[in-house]
Amino acid sequence: MRFQYCPYCGKKAVKKEIGDEGMIPYCAQCELPLWDMFTTSVIAAAVNECGEIALLRQNYVSTANYVCVAGIMKPGESAEETVVREIGEELGLNVKSVAYVKSYLYEKKEMLMLGFKAIVEKKDFALSGEVDAAEWVKFEDAPRLLREGSIAWQLVNEVTGDLLRN
């Protein structure tokens, strides 16, 4: 989000040079720089002790490809807490551990996605209403079920590649 008006007082922003950041929207009334904002979210590869990863079908995301668990961070929530909450909500699984993998810029939606590997115990899924289907997929089969080049594909290749090498 790029500010044109101050979200606090409603006055039109002006451009002001802020340090080495260059010309930034600025509210002269509130004396505040109005930094561009983006949504922070998580994306997680939920893996189990059997060498499998949980992949989801969410028709509002894609009818052709599977995806990984993902969700928006809530105020006051850490990225790791978001991973645990989203996997619990979407798949009904308990997370044993969470490890950060890397961040991904999702330009289309002005979103920063923090990628994680989550270790879960294999059990039947309890799907939320926003998940159409889910299945356990062997590590080596997972990348071909995802849209090549997508953030989920990149994350799964990173996570499963490390696990297959060990």
Coordinates of C-alpha atoms in Angstrom, one line a residue:
M1 CA 0.0 0.0 0.0
R2 CA 1.3 3.4 -0.9
F3 CA -0.1 6.3 1.0
Q4 CA -1.5 9.4 -0.6
Y5 CA -3.3 10.6 2.5
C6 CA -2.3 10.3 6.2
P7 CA -4.2 7.4 7.8
Y8 CA -4.3 9.4 11.1
C9 CA -5.6 12.8 10.2
G10 CA -6.6 12.4 6.5
K11 CA -4.5 15.3 5.2
K12 CA -2.9 14.8 1.7
A13 CA 0.7 13.6 2.0
V14 CA 3.6 15.6 0.6
K15 CA 6.9 14.3 -0.6
K16 CA 9.8 14.8 1.8
E17 CA 13.4 13.6 1.7
I18 CA 13.9 11.2 4.6
G19 CA 17.6 10.3 5.1
D20 CA 19.0 8.1 2.4
E21 CA 15.5 6.7 1.7
G22 CA 14.8 9.4 -0.8
M23 CA 11.5 11.2 -1.3
I24 CA 8.8 9.6 0.9
P25 CA 5.1 10.5 1.4
Y26 CA 5.0 12.6 4.6
C27 CA 2.2 14.1 6.7
A28 CA 3.2 17.6 7.6
Q29 CA 0.3 17.8 10.1
C30 CA 1.3 14.7 12.1
E31 CA 5.0 15.1 11.2
L32 CA 5.2 11.4 10.2
P33 CA 6.8 9.6 7.2
L34 CA 4.2 7.3 5.6
W35 CA 6.3 4.3 4.6
D36 CA 4.9 2.0 1.9
M37 CA 3.3 -1.0 3.5
F38 CA 2.9 -4.7 2.5
T39 CA 1.1 -7.6 4.0
T40 CA 3.2 -10.2 5.9
S41 CA 2.2 -13.8 5.6
V42 CA 3.6 -17.3 6.1
I43 CA 3.8 -20.3 3.8
A44 CA 4.7 -23.6 5.3
A45 CA 5.7 -27.0 4.1
A46 CA 4.1 -29.4 6.6
V47 CA 6.2 -32.6 6.6
N48 CA 5.8 -35.8 8.5
E49 CA 8.0 -38.7 9.8
C50 CA 7.1 -40.8 6.7
G51 CA 8.9 -38.6 4.1
E52 CA 5.7 -36.9 3.0
I53 CA 4.4 -33.4 2.7
A54 CA 0.8 -32.1 3.0
L55 CA -0.4 -30.5 -0.1
L56 CA -3.8 -28.7 -0.4
R57 CA -6.4 -27.9 -3.0
Q58 CA -7.9 -24.5 -2.6
N59 CA -10.1 -23.8 -5.6
Y60 CA -10.1 -20.1 -4.9
V61 CA -6.2 -20.2 -5.3
S62 CA -5.9 -22.7 -8.2
T63 CA -8.0 -25.5 -9.7
A64 CA -5.0 -26.9 -11.5
N65 CA -2.3 -27.1 -8.9
Y66 CA -1.8 -27.9 -5.3
V67 CA -0.6 -25.4 -2.8
C68 CA 1.1 -25.3 0.7
V69 CA -0.5 -24.0 3.9
A70 CA -0.3 -20.2 3.9
G71 CA -1.9 -17.4 5.8
I72 CA -1.7 -13.8 7.0
M73 CA 0.0 -12.9 10.2
K74 CA -2.3 -11.4 12.8
P75 CA -1.3 -8.3 14.9
G76 CA 0.7 -9.5 17.9
E77 CA 1.4 -12.9 16.4
S78 CA 4.9 -14.2 15.6
A79 CA 5.6 -15.8 12.2
E80 CA 6.1 -19.2 14.0
E81 CA 2.8 -18.8 15.8
T82 CA 1.1 -18.1 12.5
V83 CA 2.5 -21.3 11.0
V84 CA 1.2 -23.4 14.0
R85 CA -2.2 -21.7 13.8
E86 CA -2.6 -22.0 10.1
I87 CA -1.6 -25.7 10.0
G88 CA -4.0 -26.4 12.8
E89 CA -6.9 -24.4 11.2
E90 CA -6.5 -25.6 7.7
L91 CA -5.4 -29.3 8.2
G92 CA -6.2 -30.1 11.8
L93 CA -2.6 -31.1 12.5
N94 CA -0.4 -30.4 15.5
V95 CA 3.0 -28.9 14.8
K96 CA 6.0 -30.4 16.6
S97 CA 8.6 -27.9 15.4
V98 CA 9.0 -25.0 13.0
A99 CA 12.1 -23.9 11.1
Y100 CA 12.5 -20.8 9.0
V101 CA 13.6 -21.4 5.4
K102 CA 13.6 -18.1 3.6
S103 CA 11.4 -15.1 2.5
Y104 CA 9.6 -14.7 -0.8
L105 CA 8.3 -11.5 -2.3
Y106 CA 4.8 -12.0 -3.8
E107 CA 4.7 -8.9 -5.9
K108 CA 1.3 -9.6 -7.4
K109 CA -0.4 -9.1 -4.0
E110 CA 2.3 -6.7 -2.4
M111 CA 3.0 -9.5 0.1
L112 CA 6.1 -10.7 1.9
M113 CA 5.8 -14.5 2.5
L114 CA 8.0 -16.0 5.2
G115 CA 8.7 -19.6 4.3
F116 CA 8.9 -22.4 6.9
K117 CA 9.3 -26.1 7.3
A118 CA 6.9 -27.5 9.9
I119 CA 7.3 -31.0 11.3
V120 CA 3.9 -32.6 12.0
E121 CA 2.8 -36.1 13.0
K122 CA 1.1 -38.0 10.2
K123 CA -2.6 -38.4 10.8
D124 CA -5.9 -37.9 8.9
F125 CA -6.7 -34.3 8.0
A126 CA -9.5 -32.3 9.6
L127 CA -10.0 -29.7 6.8
S128 CA -11.3 -26.2 7.3
G129 CA -13.9 -24.7 5.0
E130 CA -11.3 -22.9 2.9
V131 CA -9.5 -26.2 2.0
D132 CA -11.2 -28.3 -0.7
A133 CA -8.9 -31.3 -0.3
A134 CA -5.5 -32.3 1.0
E135 CA -3.2 -35.3 0.7
W136 CA 0.1 -36.6 1.9
V137 CA 2.5 -36.7 -1.0
K138 CA 6.0 -38.3 -1.1
F139 CA 8.8 -35.7 -1.1
E140 CA 10.0 -36.7 -4.6
D141 CA 6.5 -36.4 -6.1
A142 CA 5.5 -33.1 -4.6
P143 CA 7.1 -30.5 -6.9
R144 CA 5.3 -31.8 -10.0
L145 CA 1.9 -31.2 -8.3
L146 CA 2.7 -27.5 -7.8
R147 CA 2.8 -24.7 -10.3
E148 CA 6.4 -24.6 -11.5
G149 CA 8.2 -21.5 -10.3
S150 CA 5.5 -20.6 -7.7
I151 CA 6.4 -19.7 -4.2
A152 CA 5.0 -23.1 -2.9
W153 CA 7.1 -24.9 -5.6
Q154 CA 10.3 -23.0 -4.5
L155 CA 9.7 -23.7 -0.8
V156 CA 8.9 -27.4 -1.4
N157 CA 12.0 -27.9 -3.6
E158 CA 14.1 -26.2 -0.9
V159 CA 12.7 -28.2 2.0
T160 CA 12.4 -31.6 0.3
G161 CA 15.8 -31.2 -1.4
D162 CA 17.4 -30.8 2.0
L163 CA 15.5 -33.7 3.4
L164 CA 16.2 -36.1 0.5
R165 CA 20.0 -35.3 0.7
N166 CA 20.1 -36.3 4.4

